[in-house]
Amino acid sequence: MPITWDFSRQLDAAASPGNTTSYFDTMCQSFYVDTGQIKTQIAQLNNGQWQDIEPEDEIAISESGFSELDIEHHFNGTVAGSAQHDSDVVLLLYEYMIDVSTWLKDGTWRLQPDNSIKAGTIDLVNADKSRFEDNAYTLFGPGNRLRFLHRSGDSAVFEMGTIYIENSPFADYAESFRFSGRNAIGFYLASQTFDERTTYTGTRTEVFTQMLLDAGVPEPLIMVKTDATAASFEFEDEDSYFEGLTLATELIDWYFDDLPDGRIVIGDEAYIKSVVATTGIYSFSRGSEVVSRNVSRDSGNVYSRVCVRRKGDSPLSLYADVPYYDGWAIAAHRTFYQDVPDDTIQATMERIRDQLVEGMQYSGITETFLSPFRPWLQNGDVATITGDGARLVGIISDITHQFGRNGYWTQFTVTSGGTISNPDNPETVATKYIGSMGGANRKRRILDYLTGEKGDRGERGEQGVQGVQGETGPQGPPGEDGANGVGVPTGGTAGQLLVKTDGTDYNTEWADRSIWGGME
């Protein structure tokens, strides 16, 4: 008896039957032959519901003369098959992901304070010139992704981050090629503008999800906290999505960040901490884990007084002196002004004033350290530096990981601004989502400090002039490994960096369940 179908989808009325390939994420791709050309349509399959699929436009991916197409997807990374081409039977091979770990020469991965955009570079030796050639189909073309995975010896894989290639060079007979790019937030949100659609209304979940979709972020990369609170935002047409998202989340005390696999996460402090990561406390010993050290003293954003003021019908200004370092000659009226809403009560203003004094009294000193590789460090972690000399405790605010054939190193900056209630107890250390971590160039937002209670939100104070970064000290030999900090993976520091490039992979479990080389 004939098979009864619940529904069907027409791809091309004139095409001969082909194959549909389902990838390890929610993407699917149909291949078929029409007028002698192999054609394809790509679509996103949500929750397995084929009847709701909305394929992209049809694309011809071959010359003419093809028939009898058969395509199979045997393992992650390659689609293979055969077809009749004129009088020949030909093998077809489509590669969408490769492991280039053995090609790695050098790379960097940088995390900056008060900035959810992360940037990276990768130098790959010219192991196979055909992979890099200047054609539109190279896997190293702009928009494709490079994933940084690290493991030490037989340790578990630690996923550092994902960049989208924005600069893809090629030169004949080059020894190596350097690719650079940014994470999903930088790639999708920082360079695109709202244009015609400037108003968003709905629940918070709906609004932020739609903003990301409008920016072209694939749905599998979107994670927004479920929140039915009504929200409405209006932006300027020339505003970037990054600027708009930053403004909108600040207004409701939400945050956004990305996961190492590229997913963008938006939500309140508790949601971000539970999904992304909390900060930890890590110890470094001078001489063994600290190879070099630079100190920068900058008075550009150091204040001798603060003033919390309200305007309106009942104006009030509350001043207080800010202690600073002995020997620093700071003018007596370098005053930082923090405006608060007109209806803020005096008790709240006094609390804000005291928090400002506490958080600002040690601003002005940044210390930059070079240590053996610590891929798990993130902005907002607390560093304790022990050994010869005084014990230093500060907040890590700028991190650059360097890896490759010239060694594995992590350079990080410890800032003096802010306060830590108990530098030996991870539960008392605020995460990077609570406060701005700058030191000499702190970006202040009302009550965004590392201790104290949050109160009414006021207007943002002016940002001071950025201090000058001291010169990097000479690189020395790697020291011995110290004890792991809170919540870090086990294993040594010198190891192998595994780099993968792809154009379609959005699966979050792939790194955990595949054999190196991209094959299951």
Coordinates of C-alpha atoms in Angstrom, one line a residue:
M1 CA 0.0 0.0 0.0
P2 CA 1.2 3.5 -0.6
I3 CA 2.9 5.5 2.2
T4 CA 0.8 8.4 3.5
W5 CA 2.9 11.5 4.2
D6 CA 1.8 14.0 6.8
F7 CA 3.4 16.8 4.8
S8 CA 6.0 17.5 2.2
R9 CA 8.3 20.4 1.2
Q10 CA 9.0 21.3 -2.4
L11 CA 12.6 22.3 -3.0
D12 CA 12.6 22.6 -6.8
A13 CA 9.8 21.4 -9.1
A14 CA 12.2 20.6 -11.9
A15 CA 15.0 19.0 -9.9
S16 CA 15.8 15.3 -9.7
P17 CA 15.9 13.7 -6.2
G18 CA 19.0 14.2 -4.2
N19 CA 20.0 13.9 -0.5
T20 CA 19.4 16.0 2.6
T21 CA 22.3 16.2 5.1
S22 CA 21.7 16.9 8.8
Y23 CA 24.7 18.4 10.7
F24 CA 25.5 18.0 14.3
D25 CA 23.8 21.2 15.2
T26 CA 20.3 22.3 14.0
M27 CA 21.4 23.0 10.4
C28 CA 20.4 20.9 7.4
Q29 CA 21.4 21.1 3.8
S30 CA 19.6 19.6 0.7
F31 CA 21.6 18.7 -2.4
Y32 CA 19.9 17.9 -5.8
V33 CA 20.5 18.3 -9.5
D34 CA 18.6 20.8 -11.7
T35 CA 19.4 21.4 -15.4
G36 CA 22.6 19.6 -14.9
Q37 CA 23.9 21.7 -12.0
I38 CA 24.2 20.6 -8.4
K39 CA 22.2 23.0 -6.3
T40 CA 21.7 23.3 -2.6
Q41 CA 19.5 24.9 0.0
I42 CA 20.5 25.4 3.6
A43 CA 17.9 25.7 6.5
Q44 CA 17.7 25.7 10.2
L45 CA 15.7 22.8 11.6
N46 CA 14.1 23.9 14.9
N47 CA 13.1 21.1 17.3
G48 CA 12.9 18.6 14.4
Q49 CA 9.8 20.3 12.9
W50 CA 10.3 19.9 9.2
Q51 CA 7.0 21.4 8.3
D52 CA 8.1 24.8 9.7
I53 CA 11.4 24.9 7.9
E54 CA 12.3 28.1 6.0
P55 CA 15.2 27.3 3.7
E56 CA 17.6 30.0 2.4
D57 CA 17.7 30.8 -1.3
E58 CA 18.8 28.1 -3.7
I59 CA 22.4 28.2 -4.7
A60 CA 24.1 26.5 -7.7
I61 CA 27.4 25.0 -6.5
S62 CA 28.7 23.3 -9.7
E63 CA 29.0 23.6 -13.4
S64 CA 26.6 21.8 -15.6
G65 CA 26.7 18.2 -16.8
F66 CA 25.8 16.4 -13.5
S67 CA 23.2 13.7 -12.8
E68 CA 22.6 10.7 -10.5
L69 CA 23.7 12.5 -7.4
D70 CA 24.3 10.7 -4.1
I71 CA 25.6 12.5 -1.0
E72 CA 26.5 11.1 2.4
H73 CA 27.6 12.7 5.7
H74 CA 29.7 10.1 7.4
F75 CA 31.5 12.2 10.1
N76 CA 31.9 15.7 11.2
G77 CA 33.9 17.8 8.9
T78 CA 33.3 16.3 5.5
V79 CA 30.4 15.6 3.2
A80 CA 31.2 13.0 0.5
G81 CA 29.4 11.5 -2.4
S82 CA 29.4 10.6 -6.1
A83 CA 27.6 11.7 -9.3
Q84 CA 27.5 11.2 -13.0
H85 CA 29.3 14.0 -14.8
D86 CA 28.8 13.6 -18.6
S87 CA 30.4 10.2 -19.3
D88 CA 32.3 10.0 -16.0
V89 CA 31.4 8.9 -12.5
V90 CA 33.1 11.4 -10.1
L91 CA 33.8 11.6 -6.4
L92 CA 32.5 14.7 -4.7
L93 CA 34.1 16.0 -1.5
Y94 CA 32.8 19.0 0.5
E95 CA 34.9 20.0 3.5
Y96 CA 33.3 22.4 6.0
M97 CA 35.6 22.0 9.0
I98 CA 39.3 21.0 9.6
D99 CA 41.6 20.6 12.5
V100 CA 44.7 22.9 12.0
S101 CA 46.4 22.3 15.3
T102 CA 49.6 21.0 13.7
W103 CA 49.8 24.1 11.6
L104 CA 49.8 26.5 14.6
K105 CA 52.8 28.8 14.7
D106 CA 51.6 31.5 17.2
G107 CA 48.4 33.1 18.5
T108 CA 47.0 35.5 21.0
W109 CA 43.7 35.8 22.8
R110 CA 42.9 39.1 24.6
L111 CA 40.3 40.0 27.2
Q112 CA 39.9 43.6 28.2
P113 CA 38.1 45.1 31.2
D114 CA 34.7 46.7 30.8
N115 CA 34.5 45.2 27.3
S116 CA 32.6 42.1 26.2
I117 CA 34.4 42.2 22.9
K118 CA 37.3 39.8 22.8
A119 CA 40.0 39.7 20.1
G120 CA 42.4 37.1 18.8
T121 CA 45.0 36.4 16.2
I122 CA 46.4 33.1 14.8
D123 CA 49.5 32.4 12.7
L124 CA 49.3 29.2 10.7
V125 CA 52.2 27.8 8.8
N126 CA 51.7 27.3 5.1
A127 CA 51.3 23.5 5.4
D128 CA 48.9 23.3 2.4
K129 CA 48.8 26.4 0.1
S130 CA 45.6 25.3 -1.6
R131 CA 43.8 25.7 1.7
F132 CA 44.6 29.4 1.9
E133 CA 44.3 30.5 -1.7
D134 CA 42.4 33.7 -2.5
N135 CA 39.1 32.2 -3.6
A136 CA 35.7 32.7 -2.2
Y137 CA 35.5 29.1 -0.8
T138 CA 38.4 28.9 1.5
L139 CA 37.6 28.0 5.1
F140 CA 39.8 30.9 6.1
G141 CA 37.6 33.5 4.5
P142 CA 36.1 36.3 6.5
G143 CA 33.1 35.2 8.6
N144 CA 34.4 31.7 9.2
R145 CA 35.4 30.7 12.7
L146 CA 38.5 29.7 14.5
R147 CA 38.1 27.9 17.8
F148 CA 40.8 27.8 20.5
L149 CA 41.0 24.6 22.5
H150 CA 43.7 23.8 24.9
R151 CA 44.8 20.7 26.7
S152 CA 47.9 19.8 28.8
G153 CA 49.2 16.3 28.4
D154 CA 46.2 14.0 28.9
S155 CA 44.0 16.6 30.6
A156 CA 40.5 17.4 29.6
V157 CA 40.0 19.9 26.8
F158 CA 39.6 23.5 27.9
E159 CA 37.8 25.7 25.4
M160 CA 39.3 29.2 25.4
G161 CA 37.2 31.1 22.9
T162 CA 36.0 31.5 19.4
I163 CA 36.9 34.2 16.9
Y164 CA 35.2 35.1 13.6
I165 CA 37.9 35.8 10.9
E166 CA 37.8 39.5 9.8
N167 CA 41.3 39.7 8.2
S168 CA 42.3 36.8 5.8
P169 CA 45.6 37.5 4.0
F170 CA 47.2 35.4 1.2
A171 CA 50.5 35.7 -0.6
D172 CA 52.2 33.3 -2.9
Y173 CA 54.9 31.3 -1.3
A174 CA 54.3 32.8 2.1
E175 CA 55.8 31.0 5.1
S176 CA 52.7 31.6 7.2
F177 CA 49.4 33.5 7.3
R178 CA 48.1 35.6 10.2
F179 CA 44.3 35.7 10.7
S180 CA 42.7 38.1 13.1
G181 CA 39.1 38.5 14.3
R182 CA 36.8 39.1 17.2
N183 CA 34.3 37.0 19.2
A184 CA 30.6 36.8 18.2
I185 CA 29.8 40.0 20.0
G186 CA 32.4 42.0 18.2
F187 CA 31.7 40.3 14.8
Y188 CA 27.9 40.5 14.8
L189 CA 27.1 43.5 17.0
A190 CA 29.9 46.0 16.9
S191 CA 30.0 46.8 13.2
Q192 CA 26.3 46.7 12.3
T193 CA 23.7 49.5 12.7
F194 CA 20.0 49.4 13.4
D195 CA 19.1 51.3 10.2
E196 CA 15.3 51.2 9.6
R197 CA 14.3 49.3 12.7
T198 CA 15.0 51.5 15.7
T199 CA 12.2 50.5 18.1
Y200 CA 11.8 47.2 20.0
T201 CA 8.8 46.4 22.1
G202 CA 7.8 43.2 23.9
T203 CA 9.0 41.1 26.8
R204 CA 12.7 41.5 27.8
T205 CA 13.3 38.0 26.4
E206 CA 11.6 38.8 23.1
V207 CA 13.3 42.2 22.7
F208 CA 16.8 41.1 23.2
T209 CA 16.3 37.9 21.2
Q210 CA 14.9 39.9 18.3
M211 CA 17.8 42.4 18.4
L212 CA 20.3 39.5 18.1
L213 CA 18.3 37.9 15.3
D214 CA 18.2 41.2 13.4
A215 CA 21.9 41.5 13.7
G216 CA 22.3 38.1 12.0
V217 CA 23.2 36.1 15.1
P218 CA 22.2 32.4 14.4
E219 CA 19.5 31.3 16.7
P220 CA 21.6 28.5 18.3
L221 CA 24.1 31.1 19.5
I222 CA 21.4 33.1 21.4
M223 CA 20.8 32.6 25.1
V224 CA 18.5 35.2 26.8
K225 CA 17.1 34.8 30.3
T226 CA 13.4 34.1 30.3
D227 CA 11.7 37.2 31.6
A228 CA 8.1 38.3 30.9
T229 CA 8.7 41.9 32.0
A230 CA 7.5 44.4 29.4
A231 CA 10.3 46.4 27.7
S232 CA 10.5 49.1 25.1
F233 CA 13.7 50.6 23.7
E234 CA 14.3 53.1 20.9
F235 CA 17.7 53.7 19.3
E236 CA 19.2 55.9 16.6
D237 CA 19.5 54.4 13.2
E238 CA 23.2 54.9 13.1
D239 CA 23.7 53.2 16.5
S240 CA 25.5 49.9 16.4
Y241 CA 23.8 46.9 17.9
F242 CA 26.6 46.8 20.4
E243 CA 25.9 50.3 21.5
G244 CA 22.2 49.7 21.7
L245 CA 22.5 46.5 23.6
T246 CA 25.0 48.1 26.0
L247 CA 22.5 51.0 26.7
A248 CA 19.5 48.7 27.0
T249 CA 21.1 46.3 29.4
E250 CA 22.5 49.1 31.6
L251 CA 19.0 50.6 32.0
I252 CA 17.6 47.4 33.5
D253 CA 20.7 46.3 35.3
W254 CA 21.4 43.4 32.9
Y255 CA 24.6 42.2 31.3
F256 CA 25.8 40.4 28.2
D257 CA 28.8 38.2 27.5
D258 CA 29.7 35.2 25.3
L259 CA 30.7 31.6 26.0
P260 CA 33.9 30.1 24.6
D261 CA 31.8 28.3 21.9
G262 CA 30.4 31.6 20.6
R263 CA 27.0 31.7 22.2
I264 CA 25.9 35.2 23.3
V265 CA 24.3 35.3 26.8
I266 CA 22.1 38.1 28.1
G267 CA 20.5 38.4 31.5
D268 CA 20.8 39.7 35.0
E269 CA 23.7 39.2 37.3
A270 CA 22.5 35.9 38.7
Y271 CA 21.8 34.4 35.2
I272 CA 25.1 35.5 33.8
K273 CA 27.0 34.1 36.7
S274 CA 25.2 30.8 36.5
V275 CA 25.6 30.4 32.8
V276 CA 28.9 31.9 31.9
A277 CA 31.3 31.9 34.9
T278 CA 32.0 33.3 38.3
T279 CA 35.3 34.8 39.2
G280 CA 37.9 33.1 41.4
I281 CA 41.0 33.8 43.4
Y282 CA 44.4 32.7 42.1
S283 CA 47.8 32.7 43.7
F284 CA 51.0 33.5 41.9
S285 CA 54.5 33.2 43.4
R286 CA 57.2 35.7 42.5
G287 CA 60.1 33.9 40.9
S288 CA 58.3 30.7 39.9
E289 CA 54.9 31.8 38.5
V290 CA 55.7 35.5 37.9
V291 CA 58.4 35.8 35.2
S292 CA 58.4 39.6 34.9
R293 CA 56.6 42.6 36.4
N294 CA 55.8 46.2 35.3
V295 CA 54.4 48.9 37.5
S296 CA 52.5 52.0 36.1
R297 CA 51.6 54.9 38.4
D298 CA 49.1 57.3 36.9
S299 CA 47.3 60.2 38.5
G300 CA 45.1 60.8 35.5
N301 CA 42.0 59.3 37.2
V302 CA 42.9 59.7 40.8
Y303 CA 40.7 62.0 42.9
S304 CA 41.2 63.8 46.2
R305 CA 37.5 64.3 46.8
V306 CA 34.1 62.9 45.8
C307 CA 30.7 64.6 45.6
V308 CA 27.3 62.9 45.4
R309 CA 24.7 65.4 44.4
R310 CA 21.0 65.5 43.6
K311 CA 19.3 68.4 41.8
G312 CA 15.6 69.2 41.4
D313 CA 13.4 71.0 44.0
S314 CA 15.5 69.8 47.0
P315 CA 19.2 70.0 45.9
L316 CA 21.9 68.4 48.0
S317 CA 25.6 67.9 47.6
L318 CA 27.6 65.6 49.9
Y319 CA 31.4 65.9 49.8
A320 CA 34.1 63.6 51.3
D321 CA 37.9 63.4 51.1
V322 CA 39.5 60.5 49.4
P323 CA 42.7 59.1 51.0
Y324 CA 45.5 58.4 48.5
Y325 CA 49.0 57.0 48.6
D326 CA 51.7 58.5 50.9
G327 CA 54.0 60.6 48.8
W328 CA 51.5 61.3 46.1
A329 CA 50.9 65.1 45.8
I330 CA 47.4 65.3 44.5
A331 CA 45.6 68.7 44.3
A332 CA 43.1 69.2 47.0
H333 CA 40.1 69.9 44.7
R334 CA 40.4 67.0 42.2
T335 CA 36.7 66.1 42.8
F336 CA 34.7 63.3 41.2
Y337 CA 31.0 64.2 40.9
Q338 CA 28.3 61.6 40.9
D339 CA 24.8 62.7 40.1
V340 CA 21.8 60.7 41.5
P341 CA 18.1 60.9 40.8
D342 CA 16.3 63.9 42.2
D343 CA 14.3 61.8 44.6
T344 CA 17.2 60.0 46.2
I345 CA 17.1 60.2 49.9
Q346 CA 20.1 61.4 51.9
A347 CA 20.9 58.1 53.5
T348 CA 21.3 56.5 50.1
M349 CA 23.5 59.4 49.0
E350 CA 25.7 58.9 52.0
R351 CA 26.0 55.2 51.3
I352 CA 27.0 56.0 47.7
R353 CA 29.5 58.6 48.8
D354 CA 31.1 56.1 51.2
Q355 CA 31.3 53.4 48.5
L356 CA 32.9 55.9 46.1
V357 CA 35.6 56.8 48.7
E358 CA 36.3 53.1 49.5
G359 CA 36.5 52.1 45.8
M360 CA 38.6 55.1 44.7
Q361 CA 41.1 55.5 47.4
Y362 CA 43.7 53.1 45.9
S363 CA 43.1 53.9 42.2
G364 CA 46.1 54.9 40.1
I365 CA 48.5 51.9 40.1
T366 CA 48.5 49.1 37.6
E367 CA 50.9 46.2 37.7
T368 CA 51.4 44.0 34.7
F369 CA 52.7 40.4 35.1
L370 CA 54.0 37.8 32.7
S371 CA 53.4 34.2 33.9
P372 CA 53.3 30.7 32.5
F373 CA 50.1 29.9 30.6
R374 CA 46.9 30.3 32.5
P375 CA 44.1 30.0 29.9
W376 CA 41.3 30.0 32.5
L377 CA 42.0 33.5 33.8
Q378 CA 39.2 36.1 33.2
N379 CA 38.6 39.7 33.9
G380 CA 37.4 40.2 37.5
D381 CA 39.5 37.3 39.0
V382 CA 41.5 38.2 42.1
A383 CA 45.2 37.7 42.0
T384 CA 47.4 37.3 45.1
I385 CA 51.1 37.7 44.5
T386 CA 53.3 36.1 47.1
G387 CA 57.0 35.5 47.6
D388 CA 59.8 38.0 48.1
G389 CA 58.3 41.3 49.2
A390 CA 54.8 42.2 50.4
R391 CA 51.8 40.2 49.5
L392 CA 49.9 41.9 46.7
V393 CA 46.2 41.5 46.3
G394 CA 44.4 43.0 43.3
I395 CA 41.8 42.6 40.5
I396 CA 42.8 41.1 37.2
S397 CA 41.6 43.5 34.5
D398 CA 43.5 42.9 31.3
I399 CA 44.6 39.5 30.0
T400 CA 46.5 38.5 26.9
H401 CA 47.2 34.8 26.3
Q402 CA 50.1 34.0 24.0
F403 CA 50.6 30.5 22.7
G404 CA 52.5 28.6 20.0
R405 CA 55.9 27.5 19.0
N406 CA 57.5 30.4 20.9
G407 CA 56.0 29.3 24.1
Y408 CA 52.8 29.5 26.2
W409 CA 52.5 32.7 28.3
T410 CA 49.8 34.7 30.0
Q411 CA 50.2 38.4 30.6
F412 CA 47.7 40.0 33.0
T413 CA 47.2 43.4 34.7
V414 CA 46.4 43.7 38.4
T415 CA 44.7 47.0 39.3
S416 CA 44.7 48.8 42.6
G417 CA 41.2 50.3 42.2
G418 CA 38.2 48.8 44.0
T419 CA 38.1 46.8 47.2
I420 CA 37.9 43.1 48.0
S421 CA 36.0 42.2 51.1
N422 CA 37.9 38.9 51.8
P423 CA 40.7 38.1 49.3
D424 CA 40.9 34.5 50.6
N425 CA 37.3 33.6 50.2
P426 CA 35.9 33.1 46.7
E427 CA 32.3 33.6 47.9
T428 CA 33.1 37.2 48.9
V429 CA 34.7 38.2 45.6
A430 CA 32.3 40.0 43.2
T431 CA 32.2 38.8 39.6
K432 CA 33.2 40.8 36.6
Y433 CA 29.5 41.5 36.0
I434 CA 29.1 43.6 39.1
G435 CA 31.8 46.2 38.7
S436 CA 34.1 47.9 36.4
M437 CA 37.6 46.6 36.9
G438 CA 39.8 49.4 35.6
G439 CA 42.5 50.8 37.7
A440 CA 44.2 53.9 36.5
N441 CA 41.5 54.2 33.8
R442 CA 38.4 53.0 35.7
K443 CA 35.1 53.5 34.0
R444 CA 32.7 54.4 36.8
R445 CA 29.0 53.5 36.8
I446 CA 27.1 54.4 39.9
L447 CA 27.4 51.7 42.6
D448 CA 29.3 49.4 40.3
Y449 CA 32.0 48.7 42.8
L450 CA 33.3 45.4 44.3
T451 CA 31.7 45.7 47.7
G452 CA 28.6 47.3 49.1
E453 CA 24.9 47.3 48.5
K454 CA 23.4 48.4 45.2
G455 CA 20.9 51.3 45.5
D456 CA 19.2 53.7 43.1
R457 CA 20.8 54.0 39.7
G458 CA 21.9 57.4 38.8
E459 CA 23.5 59.0 35.8
R460 CA 27.0 58.0 34.7
G461 CA 29.9 60.1 35.7
E462 CA 32.5 61.2 33.2
Q463 CA 35.3 58.9 32.3
G464 CA 38.8 60.1 33.1
V465 CA 41.7 60.2 30.7
Q466 CA 43.2 56.8 30.2
G467 CA 46.6 56.3 31.8
V468 CA 49.8 55.4 29.8
Q469 CA 50.6 51.7 29.7
G470 CA 54.1 50.9 31.0
E471 CA 56.5 49.0 28.7
T472 CA 56.5 45.2 28.7
G473 CA 59.3 43.6 30.6
P474 CA 61.7 41.1 29.0
Q475 CA 60.3 37.5 28.6
G476 CA 62.1 35.0 30.8
P477 CA 62.0 31.2 30.9
P478 CA 58.8 29.5 32.2
G479 CA 58.7 28.7 35.8
E480 CA 57.3 25.8 37.7
D481 CA 53.6 25.3 38.0
G482 CA 51.9 26.6 41.1
A483 CA 48.7 25.4 42.7
N484 CA 45.5 25.7 40.7
G485 CA 43.1 28.5 41.8
V486 CA 39.5 28.0 42.6
G487 CA 37.5 26.1 39.9
V488 CA 40.4 25.8 37.4
P489 CA 41.0 22.6 35.4
T490 CA 43.9 20.4 36.5
G491 CA 47.0 19.9 34.4
G492 CA 50.2 21.7 33.7
T493 CA 50.7 24.9 31.8
A494 CA 52.7 24.0 28.7
G495 CA 50.6 22.0 26.3
Q496 CA 49.0 21.8 22.9
L497 CA 46.6 24.3 21.5
L498 CA 44.0 22.8 19.2
V499 CA 42.6 25.2 16.6
K500 CA 39.7 24.4 14.4
T501 CA 38.2 26.5 11.6
D502 CA 34.7 26.1 10.3
G503 CA 31.8 27.9 8.7
T504 CA 28.8 26.1 10.0
D505 CA 29.5 24.5 13.3
Y506 CA 27.3 25.7 16.2
N507 CA 27.3 22.5 18.2
T508 CA 28.2 23.1 21.8
E509 CA 29.2 19.5 22.6
W510 CA 31.4 18.8 19.6
A511 CA 34.7 19.4 21.4
D512 CA 33.8 16.9 24.1
R513 CA 32.7 14.0 21.9
S514 CA 35.0 14.0 19.0
I515 CA 38.4 12.6 18.3
W516 CA 41.0 15.2 17.3
G517 CA 41.0 15.6 13.6
G518 CA 37.3 16.3 13.4
M519 CA 36.1 12.8 13.1
E520 CA 33.8 10.8 15.4

